[in-house]
PDB file of C-alpha atoms in Angstrom:
ATOM      1  CA  MET A   1       0.000   0.000   0.000  1.00 88.00           C
ATOM      2  CA  ALA A   2       1.928   2.949  -1.348  1.00 94.00           C
ATOM      3  CA  ARG A   3       1.237   6.620  -0.898  1.00 95.00           C
ATOM      4  CA  VAL A   4       1.601   8.324  -4.268  1.00 96.00           C
ATOM      5  CA  GLY A   5       1.191  11.944  -5.211  1.00 96.00           C
ATOM      6  CA  TYR A   6       0.101  13.642  -8.369  1.00 95.00           C
ATOM      7  CA  LEU A   7       0.070  17.270  -9.386  1.00 92.00           C
ATOM      8  CA  ARG A   8      -0.005  19.579 -12.346  1.00 92.00           C
ATOM      9  CA  VAL A   9       2.489  22.379 -12.039  1.00 90.00           C
ATOM     10  CA  ARG A  10       4.064  25.210 -13.911  1.00 89.00           C
ATOM     11  CA  ARG A  11       6.855  26.051 -11.457  1.00 90.00           C
ATOM     12  CA  LYS A  12       9.456  24.149  -9.444  1.00 91.00           C
ATOM     13  CA  GLN A  13       8.315  25.913  -6.259  1.00 91.00           C
ATOM     14  CA  GLU A  14       4.929  24.182  -6.519  1.00 91.00           C
ATOM     15  CA  ILE A  15       6.649  20.780  -6.577  1.00 92.00           C
ATOM     16  CA  GLU A  16       8.708  21.622  -3.497  1.00 92.00           C
ATOM     17  CA  GLU A  17       5.650  22.843  -1.582  1.00 93.00           C
ATOM     18  CA  PHE A  18       3.737  19.694  -2.524  1.00 94.00           C
ATOM     19  CA  GLU A  19       6.603  17.414  -1.457  1.00 93.00           C
ATOM     20  CA  ASN A  20       6.714  19.100   1.963  1.00 93.00           C
ATOM     21  CA  LYS A  21       2.958  18.742   2.544  1.00 93.00           C
ATOM     22  CA  ALA A  22       2.161  15.430   0.866  1.00 93.00           C
ATOM     23  CA  LYS A  23       4.744  13.075   2.399  1.00 93.00           C
ATOM     24  CA  VAL A  24       4.447  10.589  -0.474  1.00 95.00           C
ATOM     25  CA  ASP A  25       6.546   7.628  -1.591  1.00 95.00           C
ATOM     26  CA  LYS A  26       6.454   8.651  -5.244  1.00 95.00           C
ATOM     27  CA  ILE A  27       5.319  11.770  -7.130  1.00 96.00           C
ATOM     28  CA  PHE A  28       3.859  11.914 -10.626  1.00 96.00           C
ATOM     29  CA  ILE A  29       4.107  15.374 -12.189  1.00 93.00           C
ATOM     30  CA  ASP A  30       2.628  16.838 -15.354  1.00 92.00           C
ATOM     31  CA  LEU A  31       3.965  20.220 -16.441  1.00 92.00           C
ATOM     32  CA  THR A  32       1.253  22.592 -17.644  1.00 87.00           C
ATOM     33  CA  ASP A  33       0.880  25.353 -20.152  1.00 83.00           C
ATOM     34  CA  GLU A  34       0.127  28.886 -19.022  1.00 81.00           C
ATOM     35  CA  PHE A  35      -3.566  28.019 -18.604  1.00 80.00           C
ATOM     36  CA  GLY A  36      -3.029  24.939 -16.437  1.00 78.00           C
ATOM     37  CA  PHE A  37      -3.645  22.338 -19.150  1.00 81.00           C
ATOM     38  CA  THR A  38      -1.526  19.301 -19.862  1.00 86.00           C
ATOM     39  CA  ASN A  39      -1.704  16.091 -21.879  1.00 87.00           C
ATOM     40  CA  GLY A  40      -1.777  14.110 -18.619  1.00 88.00           C
ATOM     41  CA  ASP A  41       0.863  11.468 -19.417  1.00 92.00           C
ATOM     42  CA  SER A  42       2.061  11.266 -15.801  1.00 94.00           C
ATOM     43  CA  LEU A  43      -1.515  10.994 -14.534  1.00 95.00           C
ATOM     44  CA  LYS A  44      -2.149   8.086 -16.916  1.00 95.00           C
ATOM     45  CA  SER A  45       1.075   6.463 -15.782  1.00 95.00           C
ATOM     46  CA  MET A  46       0.143   6.860 -12.111  1.00 96.00           C
ATOM     47  CA  LEU A  47      -3.306   5.367 -12.660  1.00 95.00           C
ATOM     48  CA  GLU A  48      -1.772   2.388 -14.474  1.00 95.00           C
ATOM     49  CA  GLN A  49       0.691   1.781 -11.622  1.00 95.00           C
ATOM     50  CA  LEU A  50      -1.805   2.074  -8.762  1.00 94.00           C
ATOM     51  CA  GLU A  51      -2.321  -1.039  -6.705  1.00 94.00           C
ATOM     52  CA  PHE A  52      -5.201  -2.157  -4.536  1.00 94.00           C
ATOM     53  CA  GLN A  53      -5.668   0.067  -1.445  1.00 93.00           C
ATOM     54  CA  ASP A  54      -2.952   2.590  -2.306  1.00 95.00           C
ATOM     55  CA  THR A  55      -3.399   6.214  -1.294  1.00 95.00           C
ATOM     56  CA  VAL A  56      -3.351   9.056  -3.815  1.00 95.00           C
ATOM     57  CA  VAL A  57      -2.488  12.556  -2.644  1.00 95.00           C
ATOM     58  CA  ILE A  58      -3.449  15.564  -4.780  1.00 94.00           C
ATOM     59  CA  ARG A  59      -3.792  19.273  -4.161  1.00 92.00           C
ATOM     60  CA  ASN A  60      -7.362  19.482  -5.471  1.00 88.00           C
ATOM     61  CA  LEU A  61      -9.650  17.910  -8.057  1.00 86.00           C
ATOM     62  CA  CYS A  62      -8.628  20.450 -10.717  1.00 85.00           C
ATOM     63  CA  ASP A  63      -5.260  18.697 -10.891  1.00 89.00           C
ATOM     64  CA  VAL A  64      -6.783  15.411 -12.089  1.00 91.00           C
ATOM     65  CA  ALA A  65      -9.488  16.500 -14.538  1.00 87.00           C
ATOM     66  CA  ASP A  66     -10.407  19.204 -17.015  1.00 85.00           C
ATOM     67  CA  ASP A  67     -14.114  18.345 -17.091  1.00 83.00           C
ATOM     68  CA  VAL A  68     -16.665  16.295 -15.163  1.00 83.00           C
ATOM     69  CA  ILE A  69     -16.338  13.313 -17.497  1.00 85.00           C
ATOM     70  CA  GLU A  70     -12.626  13.043 -16.714  1.00 88.00           C
ATOM     71  CA  LEU A  71     -13.332  13.620 -13.013  1.00 86.00           C
ATOM     72  CA  ARG A  72     -15.887  10.804 -12.955  1.00 86.00           C
ATOM     73  CA  LYS A  73     -13.455   8.481 -14.755  1.00 89.00           C
ATOM     74  CA  PHE A  74     -10.767   9.308 -12.184  1.00 91.00           C
ATOM     75  CA  ILE A  75     -13.101   8.633  -9.261  1.00 88.00           C
ATOM     76  CA  VAL A  76     -14.314   5.363 -10.824  1.00 88.00           C
ATOM     77  CA  THR A  77     -10.696   4.207 -11.152  1.00 92.00           C
ATOM     78  CA  LEU A  78     -10.017   4.975  -7.494  1.00 91.00           C
ATOM     79  CA  ARG A  79     -13.239   3.318  -6.335  1.00 89.00           C
ATOM     80  CA  ASP A  80     -12.600   0.169  -8.377  1.00 91.00           C
ATOM     81  CA  MET A  81      -9.190  -0.262  -6.780  1.00 93.00           C
ATOM     82  CA  ASP A  82     -10.284   0.801  -3.281  1.00 92.00           C
ATOM     83  CA  VAL A  83      -7.747   3.636  -3.412  1.00 92.00           C
ATOM     84  CA  ALA A  84      -7.963   6.352  -0.771  1.00 91.00           C
ATOM     85  CA  LEU A  85      -7.846   9.962  -1.930  1.00 90.00           C
ATOM     86  CA  VAL A  86      -6.289  12.783   0.065  1.00 91.00           C
ATOM     87  CA  MET A  87      -6.812  16.369  -1.098  1.00 88.00           C
ATOM     88  CA  LEU A  88      -4.453  18.877   0.461  1.00 89.00           C
ATOM     89  CA  GLU A  89      -6.371  22.023  -0.502  1.00 84.00           C
ATOM     90  CA  SER A  90      -9.899  20.855   0.145  1.00 70.00           C
ATOM     91  CA  ASN A  91     -11.693  19.557   3.195  1.00 61.00           C
ATOM     92  CA  ASP A  92     -14.790  18.616   1.215  1.00 62.00           C
ATOM     93  CA  LEU A  93     -14.608  14.982   0.150  1.00 66.00           C
ATOM     94  CA  SER A  94     -18.374  14.734  -0.363  1.00 70.00           C
ATOM     95  CA  ILE A  95     -17.813  14.059  -4.067  1.00 69.00           C
ATOM     96  CA  LEU A  96     -16.374  10.696  -3.044  1.00 70.00           C
ATOM     97  CA  THR A  97     -19.462   9.603  -1.126  1.00 74.00           C
ATOM     98  CA  PRO A  98     -22.023   7.399  -2.879  1.00 78.00           C
ATOM     99  CA  GLN A  99     -24.394  10.395  -3.126  1.00 80.00           C
ATOM    100  CA  GLY A 100     -21.638  12.626  -4.495  1.00 78.00           C
ATOM    101  CA  TYR A 101     -20.695  10.007  -7.058  1.00 76.00           C
ATOM    102  CA  GLU A 102     -24.337   9.599  -8.140  1.00 81.00           C
ATOM    103  CA  THR A 103     -24.686  13.366  -8.528  1.00 81.00           C
ATOM    104  CA  LEU A 104     -21.524  13.506 -10.584  1.00 77.00           C
ATOM    105  CA  SER A 105     -22.784  10.616 -12.739  1.00 81.00           C
ATOM    106  CA  MET A 106     -26.072  12.434 -13.373  1.00 85.00           C
ATOM    107  CA  ILE A 107     -24.165  15.554 -14.431  1.00 83.00           C
ATOM    108  CA  VAL A 108     -22.037  13.490 -16.817  1.00 81.00           C
ATOM    109  CA  GLU A 109     -25.140  11.906 -18.378  1.00 84.00           C
ATOM    110  CA  PHE A 110     -26.762  15.332 -18.675  1.00 84.00           C
ATOM    111  CA  GLN A 111     -23.728  16.682 -20.501  1.00 81.00           C
ATOM    112  CA  LYS A 112     -23.622  13.662 -22.825  1.00 81.00           C
ATOM    113  CA  ASP A 113     -27.320  14.069 -23.691  1.00 81.00           C
ATOM    114  CA  LYS A 114     -26.866  17.773 -24.391  1.00 81.00           C
ATOM    115  CA  ALA A 115     -23.774  17.127 -26.511  1.00 80.00           C
ATOM    116  CA  LYS A 116     -25.620  14.456 -28.503  1.00 80.00           C
ATOM    117  CA  GLY A 117     -28.474  16.893 -29.164  1.00 77.00           C
ATOM    118  CA  GLN A 118     -26.029  19.562 -30.326  1.00 77.00           C
ATOM    119  CA  GLN A 119     -24.276  17.056 -32.573  1.00 78.00           C
ATOM    120  CA  LEU A 120     -27.564  15.972 -34.157  1.00 76.00           C
ATOM    121  CA  LYS A 121     -28.524  19.602 -34.671  1.00 69.00           C
ATOM    122  CA  GLN A 122     -25.232  20.305 -36.457  1.00 72.00           C
ATOM    123  CA  MET A 123     -25.518  17.204 -38.659  1.00 72.00           C
ATOM    124  CA  LYS A 124     -29.007  18.063 -39.912  1.00 66.00           C
ATOM    125  CA  ALA A 125     -28.938  19.063 -43.571  1.00 68.00           C
ATOM    126  CA  GLY A 126     -30.556  22.224 -44.864  1.00 66.00           C
ATOM    127  CA  ARG A 127     -31.448  25.375 -43.055  1.00 65.00           C
ATOM    128  CA  PRO A 128     -31.240  25.265 -39.304  1.00 62.00           C
ATOM    129  CA  SER A 129     -34.658  24.662 -37.832  1.00 61.00           C
ATOM    130  CA  LYS A 130     -35.997  27.588 -35.895  1.00 66.00           C
ATOM    131  CA  PRO A 131     -37.963  27.254 -32.709  1.00 76.00           C
ATOM    132  CA  TYR A 132     -41.541  28.346 -32.430  1.00 83.00           C
ATOM    133  CA  PRO A 133     -42.144  32.078 -32.839  1.00 86.00           C
ATOM    134  CA  PRO A 134     -41.791  33.903 -29.505  1.00 84.00           C
ATOM    135  CA  ASN A 135     -45.526  34.316 -28.874  1.00 87.00           C
ATOM    136  CA  PHE A 136     -46.602  30.980 -30.377  1.00 89.00           C
ATOM    137  CA  LEU A 137     -48.079  29.525 -27.182  1.00 89.00           C
ATOM    138  CA  GLU A 138     -50.203  32.619 -26.506  1.00 90.00           C
ATOM    139  CA  VAL A 139     -51.517  32.722 -30.089  1.00 91.00           C
ATOM    140  CA  TYR A 140     -52.051  28.944 -30.148  1.00 90.00           C
ATOM    141  CA  GLU A 141     -54.187  29.135 -27.001  1.00 90.00           C
ATOM    142  CA  ALA A 142     -56.263  31.921 -28.542  1.00 90.00           C
ATOM    143  CA  TYR A 143     -56.592  29.808 -31.696  1.00 91.00           C
ATOM    144  CA  ARG A 144     -57.816  26.757 -29.728  1.00 87.00           C
ATOM    145  CA  THR A 145     -60.105  28.731 -27.374  1.00 84.00           C
ATOM    146  CA  LYS A 146     -63.830  28.516 -28.074  1.00 65.00           C
ATOM    147  CA  ASN A 147     -66.051  31.580 -27.971  1.00 53.00           C
ATOM    148  CA  VAL A 148     -68.298  32.111 -24.977  1.00 52.00           C
ATOM    149  CA  ASN A 149     -71.337  30.672 -26.763  1.00 54.00           C
ATOM    150  CA  GLY A 150     -69.607  27.248 -26.721  1.00 52.00           C
ATOM    151  CA  SER A 151     -69.971  26.614 -30.450  1.00 52.00           C
ATOM    152  CA  LYS A 152     -67.286  24.193 -31.648  1.00 50.00           C
ATOM    153  CA  SER A 153     -67.148  25.762 -35.086  1.00 47.00           C
ATOM    154  CA  VAL A 154     -66.246  29.221 -33.830  1.00 47.00           C
ATOM    155  CA  LYS A 155     -62.758  29.708 -32.379  1.00 52.00           C
ATOM    156  CA  GLY A 156     -61.183  32.652 -30.629  1.00 80.00           C
ATOM    157  CA  LEU A 157     -58.801  33.150 -33.593  1.00 87.00           C
ATOM    158  CA  SER A 158     -58.973  31.649 -37.046  1.00 89.00           C
ATOM    159  CA  GLY A 159     -55.912  29.930 -38.502  1.00 89.00           C
ATOM    160  CA  PRO A 160     -55.128  32.780 -40.916  1.00 93.00           C
ATOM    161  CA  GLU A 161     -55.547  35.321 -38.087  1.00 92.00           C
ATOM    162  CA  ALA A 162     -53.209  33.319 -35.858  1.00 91.00           C
ATOM    163  CA  ALA A 163     -50.640  33.045 -38.660  1.00 91.00           C
ATOM    164  CA  LYS A 164     -50.837  36.790 -39.243  1.00 93.00           C
ATOM    165  CA  LYS A 165     -50.260  37.488 -35.521  1.00 91.00           C
ATOM    166  CA  LEU A 166     -47.167  35.270 -35.663  1.00 91.00           C
ATOM    167  CA  SER A 167     -45.951  36.844 -38.915  1.00 91.00           C
ATOM    168  CA  ILE A 168     -45.736  33.460 -40.628  1.00 92.00           C
ATOM    169  CA  SER A 169     -47.636  31.832 -43.469  1.00 91.00           C
ATOM    170  CA  TYR A 170     -50.828  29.943 -42.774  1.00 92.00           C
ATOM    171  CA  ASN A 171     -49.195  26.705 -44.002  1.00 92.00           C
ATOM    172  CA  LYS A 172     -46.286  27.229 -41.608  1.00 90.00           C
ATOM    173  CA  PHE A 173     -48.752  27.859 -38.769  1.00 91.00           C
ATOM    174  CA  ARG A 174     -50.596  24.613 -39.567  1.00 90.00           C
ATOM    175  CA  GLU A 175     -47.272  22.749 -39.635  1.00 89.00           C
ATOM    176  CA  LEU A 176     -46.283  24.155 -36.227  1.00 89.00           C
ATOM    177  CA  VAL A 177     -49.683  23.247 -34.766  1.00 90.00           C
ATOM    178  CA  LYS A 178     -49.324  19.661 -36.043  1.00 89.00           C
ATOM    179  CA  ILE A 179     -45.859  19.369 -34.516  1.00 86.00           C
ATOM    180  CA  PHE A 180     -47.007  20.975 -31.269  1.00 86.00           C
ATOM    181  CA  GLU A 181     -50.033  18.693 -30.926  1.00 87.00           C
ATOM    182  CA  LEU A 182     -48.241  15.516 -31.977  1.00 82.00           C
ATOM    183  CA  LYS A 183     -48.609  12.754 -29.384  1.00 79.00           C
ATOM    184  CA  VAL A 184     -45.651  10.438 -29.065  1.00 65.00           C
TER     185      VAL A 184
END
């Protein structure tokens, strides 16, 4: 059961400070660009060399991930190997609890779903589809509202009137109504 450290640094002083605080058997270091980003070769190497029930010491979670997907992957790796995590600059380890992990997993799935939607939107051929006109719901409700006398044949707004209020063609209005009323 080794105690290993990992950090991303830009300056030698950061390494020295970490060594003094962390008290680790081995340190894995990735040098960063001016914005704190790195290719993470040392992190990958550390994760490959970890053994069951080792302890990993880091400054904070920003050192091990650039986004929540990477953070979740890091935490999964530690959990699978029963590796303890020590953060020197944070007292909040709630992300490592089962509830914290579940929350993180939900965020990752949310981001994946949103990214998939964006990708599908970009792949669609032709003009980009526009959302409903800004006041569509208000006009639609007026279009579907019956007059006070209760007659089914008389509506609050006719289709052409509704289209005119939305500044779109009547055919486009009918198309939007069909899409809006579609039951899946």
